[in-house]
Protein backbone atom coordinates (compact mmCIF):
# COMPACT_ATOMS: atom_id res chain seq x y z
CA MET A 1 -64.96 18.38 67.98
CA SER A 2 -63.11 16.38 70.61
CA ARG A 3 -65.08 15.09 73.56
CA LEU A 4 -62.36 16.09 76.02
CA ASP A 5 -63.54 18.06 79.02
CA ASP A 6 -61.35 21.17 79.25
CA LYS A 7 -61.08 21.42 83.03
CA ASP A 8 -60.67 17.70 83.60
CA ALA A 9 -58.00 17.36 80.91
CA LEU A 10 -55.84 20.12 82.34
CA ALA A 11 -56.38 18.90 85.90
CA ARG A 12 -55.30 15.38 84.99
CA ILE A 13 -52.09 16.66 83.41
CA GLN A 14 -51.23 18.93 86.32
CA ALA A 15 -51.91 16.19 88.85
CA ALA A 16 -49.57 13.77 87.06
CA THR A 17 -46.73 16.15 86.12
CA ASP A 18 -45.02 19.30 87.32
CA TYR A 19 -45.50 21.13 84.01
CA PRO A 20 -46.40 24.79 84.67
CA LEU A 21 -49.66 25.08 82.71
CA GLU A 22 -52.38 27.71 82.73
CA ARG A 23 -55.73 28.11 81.01
CA THR A 24 -56.30 31.64 79.76
CA ALA A 25 -59.60 33.51 79.89
CA ASP A 26 -60.38 32.56 76.27
CA GLY A 27 -59.94 28.85 76.98
CA TRP A 28 -56.47 28.21 75.51
CA VAL A 29 -53.70 26.46 77.43
CA VAL A 30 -50.29 28.11 77.77
CA GLY A 31 -47.11 26.80 79.36
CA HIS A 32 -44.59 28.76 81.39
CA PHE A 33 -40.85 28.45 80.82
CA PHE A 34 -38.70 30.97 82.68
CA ASP A 35 -40.36 34.34 81.85
CA SER A 36 -42.01 33.14 78.63
CA ARG A 37 -45.51 31.91 77.92
CA LEU A 38 -45.67 29.14 75.33
CA ALA A 39 -48.70 28.80 73.06
CA SER A 40 -49.66 26.90 69.91
CA ALA A 41 -50.12 27.84 66.25
CA TYR A 42 -51.51 25.33 63.75
CA GLN A 43 -51.11 25.07 59.97
CA PRO A 44 -53.44 22.77 58.01
CA VAL A 45 -52.24 19.72 56.08
CA PHE A 46 -54.39 19.15 53.00
CA ASP A 47 -55.01 15.84 51.24
CA LEU A 48 -55.16 16.23 47.45
CA VAL A 49 -56.71 12.79 47.03
CA GLU A 50 -59.42 13.00 49.70
CA ARG A 51 -59.80 16.75 49.11
CA ARG A 52 -59.95 17.68 52.77
CA ILE A 53 -57.88 18.76 55.74
CA VAL A 54 -56.36 15.66 57.37
CA GLY A 55 -54.28 17.24 60.12
CA HIS A 56 -52.23 20.19 61.29
CA ALA A 57 -48.57 20.93 61.82
CA VAL A 58 -47.99 22.79 65.07
CA TYR A 59 -45.50 25.50 65.97
CA VAL A 60 -44.68 26.96 69.35
CA ARG A 61 -45.44 30.63 69.81
CA CYS A 62 -43.94 32.63 72.63
CA GLY A 63 -45.06 35.75 74.46
CA PRO A 64 -44.89 38.22 75.92
CA ALA A 65 -41.47 38.98 74.44
CA PRO A 66 -41.40 42.72 73.61
CA ARG A 67 -37.78 42.68 72.48
CA GLU A 68 -38.39 40.01 69.88
CA LYS A 69 -39.34 40.88 66.30
CA SER A 70 -41.80 38.04 65.93
CA ALA A 71 -43.41 35.13 67.72
CA ALA A 72 -41.23 32.76 65.70
CA SER A 73 -37.98 34.44 66.74
CA ALA A 74 -39.23 34.53 70.32
CA ALA A 75 -39.76 30.77 70.17
CA LEU A 76 -36.21 30.27 68.93
CA GLY A 77 -35.03 32.38 71.85
CA VAL A 78 -36.84 30.11 74.29
CA PHE A 79 -35.10 27.00 72.94
CA ALA A 80 -31.80 28.84 73.27
CA LEU A 81 -32.52 29.01 77.02
CA ALA A 82 -32.41 25.19 77.18
CA THR A 83 -28.67 25.16 77.72
CA ASP A 84 -28.40 21.51 78.79
CA ASP A 85 -30.10 18.30 77.73
CA PRO A 86 -32.34 17.83 80.80
CA LEU A 87 -33.70 21.35 80.36
CA LEU A 88 -34.29 20.74 76.65
CA VAL A 89 -36.18 17.54 77.43
CA ARG A 90 -38.37 19.41 79.90
CA LEU A 91 -39.03 22.25 77.44
CA ASP A 92 -39.86 19.92 74.57
CA ARG A 93 -42.27 17.89 76.70
CA LEU A 94 -43.92 21.07 77.96
CA CYS A 95 -44.44 22.28 74.38
CA ARG A 96 -45.90 18.94 73.29
CA THR A 97 -48.29 18.94 76.23
CA VAL A 98 -49.51 22.48 75.46
CA HIS A 99 -49.95 21.60 71.79
CA ALA A 100 -51.85 18.38 72.53
CA LEU A 101 -54.24 19.97 75.02
CA ASN A 102 -55.08 22.84 72.70
CA TYR A 103 -55.42 20.66 69.60
CA PHE A 104 -57.31 17.64 70.79
CA GLU A 105 -59.84 19.77 72.67
CA ARG A 106 -60.78 21.40 69.35
CA ALA A 107 -59.91 19.18 66.38
CA PRO A 108 -62.33 16.61 64.95
CA ASP A 109 -61.42 13.01 65.72
CA SER A 110 -60.38 12.40 62.11
CA LEU A 111 -57.47 14.87 62.21
CA ALA A 112 -53.84 14.19 63.15
CA LEU A 113 -51.36 16.43 64.93
CA HIS A 114 -47.94 16.73 63.22
CA LEU A 115 -45.20 17.30 65.82
CA ALA A 116 -41.58 18.14 65.06
CA VAL A 117 -38.97 17.04 67.58
CA GLN A 118 -35.52 18.46 68.23
CA ALA A 119 -32.58 16.44 66.94
CA ARG A 120 -30.67 17.19 70.14
CA LEU A 121 -33.54 15.77 72.17
CA LEU A 122 -33.56 12.51 70.22
CA GLU A 123 -29.82 12.15 70.72
CA SER A 124 -29.96 12.85 74.46
CA VAL A 125 -32.87 10.50 75.23
CA LYS A 126 -31.25 7.08 74.91
CA ASP A 127 -34.37 4.94 74.84
CA GLY A 128 -38.14 4.99 75.20
CA HIS A 129 -38.73 7.85 72.75
CA GLY A 130 -42.37 8.91 72.92
CA ARG A 131 -43.07 7.19 76.24
CA ALA A 132 -43.53 10.37 78.30
CA PHE A 133 -45.80 11.93 75.68
CA GLU A 134 -47.80 8.71 75.45
CA ARG A 135 -48.59 9.10 79.16
CA VAL A 136 -49.87 12.62 78.49
CA LEU A 137 -52.06 11.36 75.64
CA ASP A 138 -53.38 8.56 77.87
CA LEU A 139 -54.39 11.14 80.48
CA ILE A 140 -56.54 13.00 77.96
CA GLY A 141 -57.86 9.91 76.18
CA VAL A 142 -56.11 10.32 72.81
CA GLU A 143 -54.57 7.48 70.78
CA THR A 144 -50.92 7.82 69.73
CA SER A 145 -52.02 7.05 66.14
CA ARG A 146 -53.43 10.59 65.95
CA VAL A 147 -49.89 11.98 66.28
CA VAL A 148 -47.37 12.19 63.43
CA ILE A 149 -43.80 12.49 64.72
CA GLU A 150 -41.64 14.47 62.30
CA ILE A 151 -38.11 13.09 62.48
CA PRO A 152 -35.63 15.98 61.99
CA PRO A 153 -33.53 15.85 58.81
CA GLU A 154 -30.32 15.84 60.87
CA LEU A 155 -31.01 12.18 61.70
CA ASN A 156 -30.86 11.23 58.01
CA ARG A 157 -27.07 11.23 58.39
CA ASP A 158 -27.15 8.72 61.25
CA ARG A 159 -28.78 5.51 60.08
CA ARG A 160 -28.40 3.74 63.41
CA LEU A 161 -30.06 6.53 65.38
CA PHE A 162 -32.75 6.99 62.72
CA ARG A 163 -33.68 3.30 62.96
CA HIS A 164 -33.60 3.32 66.76
CA VAL A 165 -35.76 6.42 67.14
CA THR A 166 -38.22 5.28 64.47
CA MET A 167 -38.55 1.85 66.08
CA ASN A 168 -39.24 3.44 69.47
CA TYR A 169 -41.99 5.72 68.18
CA ARG A 170 -43.50 3.13 65.87
CA SER A 171 -43.68 0.53 68.68
CA ARG A 172 -45.90 2.96 70.62
CA GLY A 173 -48.30 3.50 67.73
CA TYR A 174 -47.16 6.91 66.52
CA ARG A 175 -47.10 7.67 62.81
CA ILE A 176 -43.74 8.76 61.38
CA ALA A 177 -42.70 11.45 58.90
CA PHE A 178 -39.22 12.22 57.63
CA THR A 179 -37.76 14.85 55.32
CA HIS A 180 -36.27 13.59 52.06
CA GLY A 181 -33.18 15.65 51.34
CA GLY A 182 -32.04 14.14 48.05
CA PRO A 183 -30.14 11.10 46.73
CA ALA A 184 -28.14 10.79 49.96
CA ASP A 185 -31.36 9.82 51.74
CA ASP A 186 -32.33 7.02 49.37
CA TRP A 187 -31.06 4.50 51.92
CA THR A 188 -34.36 4.86 53.79
CA ALA A 189 -35.90 2.32 51.40
CA GLU A 190 -33.87 -0.23 53.38
CA LEU A 191 -35.98 0.42 56.50
CA GLY A 192 -38.65 -2.12 55.57
CA SER A 193 -41.45 -2.10 58.13
CA LEU A 194 -39.90 0.97 59.74
CA TYR A 195 -40.29 3.06 56.59
CA PRO A 196 -42.01 6.37 57.44
CA ASP A 197 -45.73 6.87 56.85
CA ILE A 198 -45.11 10.32 55.35
CA VAL A 199 -42.20 11.64 53.29
CA ARG A 200 -41.80 15.42 53.46
CA VAL A 201 -40.36 17.06 50.35
CA SER A 202 -39.82 20.76 49.68
CA PRO A 203 -41.31 22.39 46.56
CA THR A 204 -37.75 23.08 45.34
CA ALA A 205 -36.91 19.37 45.53
CA LEU A 206 -40.20 18.51 43.80
CA ARG A 207 -39.03 20.48 40.75
CA HIS A 208 -36.01 18.22 40.26
CA ALA A 209 -36.02 15.62 37.52
CA ASN A 210 -36.09 12.69 39.96
CA ALA A 211 -39.00 14.02 42.03
CA ARG A 212 -41.48 11.65 40.42
CA ASN A 213 -39.17 8.72 41.20
CA VAL A 214 -39.10 9.75 44.89
CA ALA A 215 -42.90 9.85 44.97
CA ASP A 216 -43.27 6.53 43.15
CA SER A 217 -40.79 4.87 45.51
CA ALA A 218 -42.60 6.20 48.58
CA HIS A 219 -45.94 5.03 47.23
CA ARG A 220 -44.58 1.53 46.59
CA LEU A 221 -43.47 1.40 50.21
CA GLY A 222 -46.90 2.46 51.46
CA ALA A 223 -46.07 6.09 52.29
CA VAL A 224 -47.52 9.37 51.09
CA ILE A 225 -45.68 12.48 49.88
CA LEU A 226 -46.19 15.74 51.77
CA ALA A 227 -45.15 18.87 49.90
CA SER A 228 -44.20 21.16 52.77
CA GLY A 229 -43.35 24.84 52.55
CA VAL A 230 -45.80 25.54 49.71
CA GLU A 231 -45.61 29.30 49.14
CA SER A 232 -47.15 29.90 45.69
CA GLU A 233 -49.37 28.57 42.92
CA GLN A 234 -46.21 27.40 41.18
CA ASP A 235 -45.28 25.33 44.24
CA VAL A 236 -48.70 23.66 44.21
CA THR A 237 -48.38 22.91 40.50
CA ALA A 238 -44.92 21.38 41.03
CA ALA A 239 -46.26 19.27 43.90
CA VAL A 240 -49.19 17.94 41.88
CA ARG A 241 -47.01 17.13 38.86
CA ALA A 242 -44.50 15.31 41.07
CA GLY A 243 -47.20 13.10 42.56
CA ALA A 244 -47.58 14.69 46.01
CA ASP A 245 -50.51 13.53 48.12
CA LEU A 246 -50.50 16.20 50.84
CA LEU A 247 -49.86 19.96 50.87
CA GLN A 248 -48.79 22.31 53.64
CA GLY A 249 -47.53 25.88 53.52
CA HIS A 250 -48.19 29.59 53.84
CA TYR A 251 -49.86 29.84 50.44
CA LEU A 252 -52.65 27.58 51.64
CA ALA A 253 -52.92 28.92 55.20
CA GLU A 254 -50.83 30.79 57.74
CA PRO A 255 -50.20 29.12 61.12
CA GLY A 256 -52.78 30.36 63.59
CA ARG A 257 -54.41 29.68 66.92
CA ASN A 258 -57.55 28.16 65.49
CA VAL A 259 -57.80 24.88 63.60
CA ALA A 260 -58.40 26.78 60.36
CA GLY A 261 -59.23 25.82 56.80
CA VAL A 262 -57.74 26.74 53.46
CA SER A 263 -57.46 30.41 52.50
CA LYS A 264 -60.01 31.81 50.04
CA GLN A 265 -57.22 32.61 47.56
CA ALA A 266 -55.91 29.05 47.59
CA LEU A 267 -59.42 27.60 47.54
CA ARG A 268 -60.28 29.49 44.35
CA TRP A 269 -57.07 28.34 42.68
CA LEU A 270 -57.49 24.71 43.72
CA GLN A 271 -61.08 24.71 42.45
CA HIS A 272 -59.92 26.21 39.17
CA GLN A 273 -57.43 23.33 38.87
CA GLY A 274 -60.17 20.81 39.49
CA CYS A 275 -59.38 20.26 43.18
CA ALA A 276 -62.84 21.06 44.57
CA TRP A 277 -62.24 20.94 48.30
């Protein structure tokens, strides 16, 4: 597990920022935004080649919110409260800080944290993307290379902004993932040294005739294919046949508080297919 000292890590963050953070009785960090408490839920990312967990995607969970039907809908409600760009920036940075503290205090040093960012945030921050979060990571002694920034698919339509944001994050040592949405996104091959480290593709897209071409192109450019949203055995089969390297989705594991492993159901199926984790 990480060598971070819980109390010192939280104290360093609170001394350097005005983020409203709290450590609960069971040792987890939560953030406060208006009347909501923000927590973290992690979903494993599995490597089919190395046959092990290599990281986790993180989702914000919100509570208490008795009027909401689920933690996910409560989280969406919290982002709806960020009615202007400065408030959105503050909320996003608070979420990232909560996620980082909880993850890097528990995850082995070999694992990476996959963080999605809001398209509106990337558009409102004109320069220096990732700089504020880098300061947080510095305070807790974590390298930016252990963070994968997931560029939102909305930026695929804006080549200039995509390049600018990717250059900013890459210059600070973050790893980059983007979502391939089809032929319209094939221009990303033009990025050269800015080409993402990870290409996210949905199981539906992996069933298309050109899925293998997408994987082969990404591999030639030094990237790996992440099949995200895997919900069934059929999705896993489609991902493997299309040349995916990584898997993530509810079939393998539900998002949860702990840095969990693969479900027993998925483990049995993967072993039956010759993927002995």
